[in-house]
């Protein structure tokens, strides 16, 4: 008894110290509780087949994509999730109720493919749906099979689950999505959980404790208008994002050919600034250098992956039709990002004041253009003004002088 009391007296202060110390490291994002599976401390980066292959996916494409992600240098820049979307499974479950990989598309099985992905030091992602069927209707969803499917995914070595919302039973996503969250946690395998309910029930308000990212929009299309609308829709929820949980305005269209290079630069820059997942959605096996140059801009990627994890915002609040816009926000080490966006059809001068992006009014700063890769020197007038082409951006890292 005496021994126990001594042990107890020693362990209690120790536990107290541990819990107080860890409390300091828990995310305190705007008062919301983020999903603590240790994943998504910065927005996820990787590739998914849907935007380019529209569900015509197979194991050869995935393997060749893995090789290309490595050989182009994309992997070394952080694009490490290789995710397959809809139409990877047979129409029906096996006798035990397990999902089965489609024999015509994935003859070697999913485990084998995941092993290949892991052998290249990358991570493997899969897709399912909080309903009876997935959106393509060619395979079963995971509704009411959450534990069984989560176990299957974990046994295959899955690292990321995109969870869609088609053909559900009408119950709120707030009820259906946490079921899969619990099932994934119960497997003991860290699996990034990407909610895809298209922003229907304002997921930013409830998903931060459920998933590592949540779609805020319907599906993106490979054109300027679709991209810009998604940026605006996603912006509304900026304050709810942070390390562990991110707003997701859908995957990248860069490289699919439907936008100009300037438009793709704007798309990539806005997604980076908004701390959106950077999930490449084109065919990286034969990608033109000019598209690779966009996806591989290290300075823009660094803005997205900044450790502070604060989603940059649209900061000029003119009318919805205003063409000249300023976006910005804070970065770690006292820096800021500023973006001048011209949504109009002709070149326009746009001015960003430092106080708009969060810096002290009129402060003296150093400015770097992250697309020209050029230091623009010291600015003391309290703003930057540039002529910006139609459907284009200028993007700067702003460093206040100490
Ligand atoms: C939905 C999703 C898309 C994609 C397709 C697959 O539309 O929003 O991102 O996963 O289903 O069928």
mmCIF file of N, CA and C in Angstrom, residues 324 326 338 340 348-354 356 367 376 379 381-388 394 396:
data_model
loop_
_atom_site.group_PDB
_atom_site.id
_atom_site.type_symbol
_atom_site.label_atom_id
_atom_site.label_comp_id
_atom_site.label_asym_id
_atom_site.label_seq_id
_atom_site.Cartn_x
_atom_site.Cartn_y
_atom_site.Cartn_z
ATOM 1 N N UNK A 324 -11.044 44.087 -60.216
ATOM 2 C CA UNK A 324 -9.708 44.201 -59.610
ATOM 3 C C UNK A 324 -9.777 43.846 -58.131
ATOM 4 N N UNK A 326 -7.907 42.271 -54.422
ATOM 5 C CA UNK A 326 -6.708 41.980 -53.630
ATOM 6 C C UNK A 326 -7.029 40.825 -52.684
ATOM 7 N N UNK A 338 0.528 38.633 -50.630
ATOM 8 C CA UNK A 338 -0.414 39.550 -51.295
ATOM 9 C C UNK A 338 -0.614 39.071 -52.721
ATOM 10 N N UNK A 340 -2.695 40.136 -56.378
ATOM 11 C CA UNK A 340 -3.532 41.047 -57.154
ATOM 12 C C UNK A 340 -4.199 40.210 -58.234
ATOM 13 N N UNK A 348 -5.476 45.920 -66.099
ATOM 14 C CA UNK A 348 -5.922 46.943 -65.140
ATOM 15 C C UNK A 348 -4.873 47.125 -64.059
ATOM 16 N N UNK A 349 -4.780 48.369 -63.569
ATOM 17 C CA UNK A 349 -3.872 48.622 -62.443
ATOM 18 C C UNK A 349 -4.580 48.208 -61.157
ATOM 19 N N UNK A 350 -3.861 47.480 -60.314
ATOM 20 C CA UNK A 350 -4.449 47.055 -59.028
ATOM 21 C C UNK A 350 -3.476 47.444 -57.921
ATOM 22 N N UNK A 351 -4.041 47.951 -56.831
ATOM 23 C CA UNK A 351 -3.194 48.401 -55.722
ATOM 24 C C UNK A 351 -3.568 47.630 -54.446
ATOM 25 N N UNK A 352 -2.543 47.105 -53.773
ATOM 26 C CA UNK A 352 -2.757 46.441 -52.469
ATOM 27 C C UNK A 352 -2.059 47.246 -51.392
ATOM 28 N N UNK A 353 -2.812 47.690 -50.409
ATOM 29 C CA UNK A 353 -2.218 48.371 -49.244
ATOM 30 C C UNK A 353 -1.824 47.309 -48.227
ATOM 31 N N UNK A 354 -0.704 47.545 -47.560
ATOM 32 C CA UNK A 354 -0.220 46.512 -46.624
ATOM 33 C C UNK A 354 -1.241 46.216 -45.527
ATOM 34 N N UNK A 356 -4.287 46.001 -45.767
ATOM 35 C CA UNK A 356 -5.324 45.083 -46.274
ATOM 36 C C UNK A 356 -4.925 43.622 -46.042
ATOM 37 N N UNK A 367 9.683 43.329 -50.761
ATOM 38 C CA UNK A 367 8.685 42.605 -51.551
ATOM 39 C C UNK A 367 9.381 41.667 -52.525
ATOM 40 N N UNK A 376 11.859 42.677 -55.378
ATOM 41 C CA UNK A 376 11.536 43.991 -55.934
ATOM 42 C C UNK A 376 12.097 45.111 -55.068
ATOM 43 N N UNK A 379 9.925 48.812 -50.087
ATOM 44 C CA UNK A 379 8.784 49.680 -50.392
ATOM 45 C C UNK A 379 8.454 50.469 -49.135
ATOM 46 N N UNK A 381 6.108 53.221 -49.354
ATOM 47 C CA UNK A 381 4.880 54.020 -49.558
ATOM 48 C C UNK A 381 3.613 53.330 -49.038
ATOM 49 N N UNK A 382 3.755 52.114 -48.495
ATOM 50 C CA UNK A 382 2.594 51.493 -47.862
ATOM 51 C C UNK A 382 1.698 50.689 -48.792
ATOM 52 N N UNK A 383 2.107 50.515 -50.026
ATOM 53 C CA UNK A 383 1.293 49.712 -50.941
ATOM 54 C C UNK A 383 2.132 49.272 -52.126
ATOM 55 N N UNK A 384 1.581 48.345 -52.909
ATOM 56 C CA UNK A 384 2.167 48.019 -54.205
ATOM 57 C C UNK A 384 1.081 48.203 -55.243
ATOM 58 N N UNK A 385 1.441 48.733 -56.383
ATOM 59 C CA UNK A 385 0.463 48.862 -57.473
ATOM 60 C C UNK A 385 1.106 48.350 -58.753
ATOM 61 N N UNK A 386 0.371 47.509 -59.460
ATOM 62 C CA UNK A 386 0.912 46.922 -60.685
ATOM 63 C C UNK A 386 -0.181 46.844 -61.731
ATOM 64 N N UNK A 387 0.241 46.852 -62.992
ATOM 65 C CA UNK A 387 -0.691 46.562 -64.079
ATOM 66 C C UNK A 387 -0.795 45.040 -64.186
ATOM 67 N N UNK A 388 -2.016 44.528 -64.127
ATOM 68 C CA UNK A 388 -2.213 43.080 -64.172
ATOM 69 C C UNK A 388 -3.015 42.746 -65.428
ATOM 70 N N UNK A 394 -0.786 38.747 -59.888
ATOM 71 C CA UNK A 394 0.589 38.988 -59.432
ATOM 72 C C UNK A 394 0.590 38.507 -57.992
ATOM 73 N N UNK A 396 2.926 38.156 -54.328
ATOM 74 C CA UNK A 396 4.127 38.636 -53.629
ATOM 75 C C UNK A 396 4.204 38.090 -52.207
#
